[in-house]
Amino acid sequence: MSTRIPAANVKLKRAYDAPASDDGTRILIDRLWPRGVSKEEAALDQWMKEVAPSTELRHWFDHDPTLWEEFRSRYAAELREHSEEQLAELREIARKQSLTLVYAAHDEKYNNAVVLRDVLLGR
């Protein structure tokens, strides 16, 4: 069996967007629960707080696009250092089926889900 993950298998979706039938396994990857979203609305299969950026890194970044490249680097380092078991679990899911990384950030371009997807895909 190939260890390569098809890029189409790893999707990103805001927690405030409605679930879709093609989402596959939906995993919340934020440390904090999305404000105003019920568990039923979120329709999650799992909540992996462990893969979220540390509180310190999240506060430092504060979704400032000028800090994006440094945030990417620091968050990827955190993932390699602390979350190898969870990364392996996410990769295993994504090899077999669609995986949707659910996040709460308003910015769809500069958020932890973008970095996590790239790490999972080996980018």
PDB file of C-alpha atoms in Angstrom:
ATOM      1  CA  MET A   1       0.000   0.000   0.000  1.00  0.00           C
ATOM      2  CA  SER A   2       1.285   3.449  -0.878  1.00  0.00           C
ATOM      3  CA  THR A   3       2.242   5.776   1.952  1.00  0.00           C
ATOM      4  CA  ARG A   4       1.510   8.829  -0.187  1.00  0.00           C
ATOM      5  CA  ILE A   5      -1.577  10.823   0.734  1.00  0.00           C
ATOM      6  CA  PRO A   6      -3.648  12.146  -2.177  1.00  0.00           C
ATOM      7  CA  ALA A   7      -3.903  15.932  -1.741  1.00  0.00           C
ATOM      8  CA  ALA A   8      -7.633  15.747  -2.503  1.00  0.00           C
ATOM      9  CA  ASN A   9      -8.097  13.601   0.602  1.00  0.00           C
ATOM     10  CA  VAL A  10      -7.159  16.413   3.009  1.00  0.00           C
ATOM     11  CA  LYS A  11      -9.743  19.189   3.066  1.00  0.00           C
ATOM     12  CA  LEU A  12     -10.015  22.320   5.179  1.00  0.00           C
ATOM     13  CA  LYS A  13     -13.294  23.712   6.463  1.00  0.00           C
ATOM     14  CA  ARG A  14     -14.301  26.406   8.903  1.00  0.00           C
ATOM     15  CA  ALA A  15     -16.276  25.190  11.907  1.00  0.00           C
ATOM     16  CA  TYR A  16     -18.975  27.715  10.985  1.00  0.00           C
ATOM     17  CA  ASP A  17     -19.582  26.122   7.569  1.00  0.00           C
ATOM     18  CA  ALA A  18     -22.154  23.361   7.253  1.00  0.00           C
ATOM     19  CA  PRO A  19     -20.868  19.792   7.099  1.00  0.00           C
ATOM     20  CA  ALA A  20     -21.068  18.100   3.691  1.00  0.00           C
ATOM     21  CA  SER A  21     -21.553  14.459   2.767  1.00  0.00           C
ATOM     22  CA  ASP A  22     -18.098  14.349   1.127  1.00  0.00           C
ATOM     23  CA  ASP A  23     -16.239  15.655   4.214  1.00  0.00           C
ATOM     24  CA  GLY A  24     -15.277  12.165   5.305  1.00  0.00           C
ATOM     25  CA  THR A  25     -13.784  12.137   8.797  1.00  0.00           C
ATOM     26  CA  ARG A  26     -14.197  15.584  10.395  1.00  0.00           C
ATOM     27  CA  ILE A  27     -11.618  16.508  13.029  1.00  0.00           C
ATOM     28  CA  LEU A  28     -11.485  19.780  14.937  1.00  0.00           C
ATOM     29  CA  ILE A  29      -7.833  20.842  15.158  1.00  0.00           C
ATOM     30  CA  ASP A  30      -8.117  23.886  17.416  1.00  0.00           C
ATOM     31  CA  ARG A  31      -7.249  24.060  21.100  1.00  0.00           C
ATOM     32  CA  LEU A  32     -10.442  26.046  21.843  1.00  0.00           C
ATOM     33  CA  TRP A  33     -13.998  25.096  20.920  1.00  0.00           C
ATOM     34  CA  PRO A  34     -15.442  27.384  18.174  1.00  0.00           C
ATOM     35  CA  ARG A  35     -17.576  30.083  19.735  1.00  0.00           C
ATOM     36  CA  GLY A  36     -21.307  29.689  19.119  1.00  0.00           C
ATOM     37  CA  VAL A  37     -21.103  26.246  17.471  1.00  0.00           C
ATOM     38  CA  SER A  38     -22.932  23.355  19.105  1.00  0.00           C
ATOM     39  CA  LYS A  39     -21.593  19.815  19.057  1.00  0.00           C
ATOM     40  CA  GLU A  40     -24.476  18.814  16.818  1.00  0.00           C
ATOM     41  CA  GLU A  41     -23.786  21.629  14.334  1.00  0.00           C
ATOM     42  CA  ALA A  42     -20.090  20.805  14.246  1.00  0.00           C
ATOM     43  CA  ALA A  43     -20.789  17.146  13.389  1.00  0.00           C
ATOM     44  CA  LEU A  44     -17.259  16.148  14.373  1.00  0.00           C
ATOM     45  CA  ASP A  45     -15.798  12.685  14.522  1.00  0.00           C
ATOM     46  CA  GLN A  46     -12.994  13.783  16.796  1.00  0.00           C
ATOM     47  CA  TRP A  47     -11.387  16.797  18.504  1.00  0.00           C
ATOM     48  CA  MET A  48      -7.574  16.757  18.401  1.00  0.00           C
ATOM     49  CA  LYS A  49      -6.467  19.584  20.654  1.00  0.00           C
ATOM     50  CA  GLU A  50      -2.956  18.103  20.710  1.00  0.00           C
ATOM     51  CA  VAL A  51      -2.234  19.128  17.098  1.00  0.00           C
ATOM     52  CA  ALA A  52      -3.240  22.747  17.633  1.00  0.00           C
ATOM     53  CA  PRO A  53      -0.550  25.392  18.017  1.00  0.00           C
ATOM     54  CA  SER A  54       0.536  26.011  21.592  1.00  0.00           C
ATOM     55  CA  THR A  55      -1.271  28.784  23.426  1.00  0.00           C
ATOM     56  CA  GLU A  56       1.923  30.840  23.384  1.00  0.00           C
ATOM     57  CA  LEU A  57       2.373  30.463  19.618  1.00  0.00           C
ATOM     58  CA  ARG A  58      -1.292  31.166  18.937  1.00  0.00           C
ATOM     59  CA  HIS A  59      -1.160  34.384  20.982  1.00  0.00           C
ATOM     60  CA  TRP A  60       2.116  35.453  19.368  1.00  0.00           C
ATOM     61  CA  PHE A  61       0.789  34.943  15.826  1.00  0.00           C
ATOM     62  CA  ASP A  62      -2.659  36.469  16.464  1.00  0.00           C
ATOM     63  CA  HIS A  63      -3.494  35.868  12.758  1.00  0.00           C
ATOM     64  CA  ASP A  64      -1.081  38.592  11.631  1.00  0.00           C
ATOM     65  CA  PRO A  65      -0.214  37.880   7.967  1.00  0.00           C
ATOM     66  CA  THR A  66       3.149  39.633   8.384  1.00  0.00           C
ATOM     67  CA  LEU A  67       4.124  36.853  10.841  1.00  0.00           C
ATOM     68  CA  TRP A  68       2.859  34.044   8.612  1.00  0.00           C
ATOM     69  CA  GLU A  69       6.165  32.539   7.439  1.00  0.00           C
ATOM     70  CA  GLU A  70       7.605  32.507  10.957  1.00  0.00           C
ATOM     71  CA  PHE A  71       4.351  31.042  12.316  1.00  0.00           C
ATOM     72  CA  ARG A  72       4.475  28.262   9.694  1.00  0.00           C
ATOM     73  CA  SER A  73       8.006  27.403  10.698  1.00  0.00           C
ATOM     74  CA  ARG A  74       7.360  27.470  14.451  1.00  0.00           C
ATOM     75  CA  TYR A  75       4.107  25.518  14.221  1.00  0.00           C
ATOM     76  CA  ALA A  76       5.632  22.850  11.969  1.00  0.00           C
ATOM     77  CA  ALA A  77       8.444  22.480  14.534  1.00  0.00           C
ATOM     78  CA  GLU A  78       5.894  22.106  17.340  1.00  0.00           C
ATOM     79  CA  LEU A  79       4.071  19.428  15.378  1.00  0.00           C
ATOM     80  CA  ARG A  80       7.268  17.451  14.761  1.00  0.00           C
ATOM     81  CA  GLU A  81       8.301  17.756  18.388  1.00  0.00           C
ATOM     82  CA  HIS A  82       5.042  17.015  20.201  1.00  0.00           C
ATOM     83  CA  SER A  83       2.418  15.492  17.929  1.00  0.00           C
ATOM     84  CA  GLU A  84       3.966  12.623  15.980  1.00  0.00           C
ATOM     85  CA  GLU A  85       1.404  10.095  17.222  1.00  0.00           C
ATOM     86  CA  GLN A  86      -1.526  12.321  16.237  1.00  0.00           C
ATOM     87  CA  LEU A  87       0.088  13.124  12.868  1.00  0.00           C
ATOM     88  CA  ALA A  88       0.426   9.405  12.193  1.00  0.00           C
ATOM     89  CA  GLU A  89      -3.261   8.932  13.009  1.00  0.00           C
ATOM     90  CA  LEU A  90      -4.283  11.769  10.684  1.00  0.00           C
ATOM     91  CA  ARG A  91      -2.073  10.433   7.882  1.00  0.00           C
ATOM     92  CA  GLU A  92      -3.563   6.959   8.258  1.00  0.00           C
ATOM     93  CA  ILE A  93      -7.096   8.354   7.925  1.00  0.00           C
ATOM     94  CA  ALA A  94      -6.136  10.499   4.915  1.00  0.00           C
ATOM     95  CA  ARG A  95      -4.536   7.556   3.101  1.00  0.00           C
ATOM     96  CA  LYS A  96      -7.831   5.650   3.251  1.00  0.00           C
ATOM     97  CA  GLN A  97     -10.507   8.335   2.847  1.00  0.00           C
ATOM     98  CA  SER A  98     -11.354  12.016   2.937  1.00  0.00           C
ATOM     99  CA  LEU A  99     -10.198  13.898   6.016  1.00  0.00           C
ATOM    100  CA  THR A 100     -11.567  17.345   6.799  1.00  0.00           C
ATOM    101  CA  LEU A 101      -9.525  19.488   9.163  1.00  0.00           C
ATOM    102  CA  VAL A 102     -12.025  21.741  10.901  1.00  0.00           C
ATOM    103  CA  TYR A 103     -10.847  25.087  12.277  1.00  0.00           C
ATOM    104  CA  ALA A 104     -12.464  28.235  13.680  1.00  0.00           C
ATOM    105  CA  ALA A 105     -10.222  31.023  12.319  1.00  0.00           C
ATOM    106  CA  HIS A 106     -11.919  33.618  10.133  1.00  0.00           C
ATOM    107  CA  ASP A 107      -8.904  33.926   7.854  1.00  0.00           C
ATOM    108  CA  GLU A 108      -8.982  31.035   5.395  1.00  0.00           C
ATOM    109  CA  LYS A 109      -5.461  31.694   4.095  1.00  0.00           C
ATOM    110  CA  TYR A 110      -3.444  32.258   7.280  1.00  0.00           C
ATOM    111  CA  ASN A 111      -4.394  29.644   9.873  1.00  0.00           C
ATOM    112  CA  ASN A 112      -3.095  26.506  11.525  1.00  0.00           C
ATOM    113  CA  ALA A 113      -5.148  24.179   9.303  1.00  0.00           C
ATOM    114  CA  VAL A 114      -3.212  25.340   6.240  1.00  0.00           C
ATOM    115  CA  VAL A 115       0.083  24.485   7.940  1.00  0.00           C
ATOM    116  CA  LEU A 116      -1.162  21.151   9.282  1.00  0.00           C
ATOM    117  CA  ARG A 117      -2.417  20.130   5.828  1.00  0.00           C
ATOM    118  CA  ASP A 118       0.976  20.925   4.318  1.00  0.00           C
ATOM    119  CA  VAL A 119       2.754  18.932   7.026  1.00  0.00           C
ATOM    120  CA  LEU A 120       0.476  15.938   6.449  1.00  0.00           C
ATOM    121  CA  LEU A 121       1.091  16.098   2.700  1.00  0.00           C
ATOM    122  CA  GLY A 122       4.835  16.412   3.171  1.00  0.00           C
ATOM    123  CA  ARG A 123       5.083  19.914   1.754  1.00  0.00           C
TER     124      ARG A 123
END
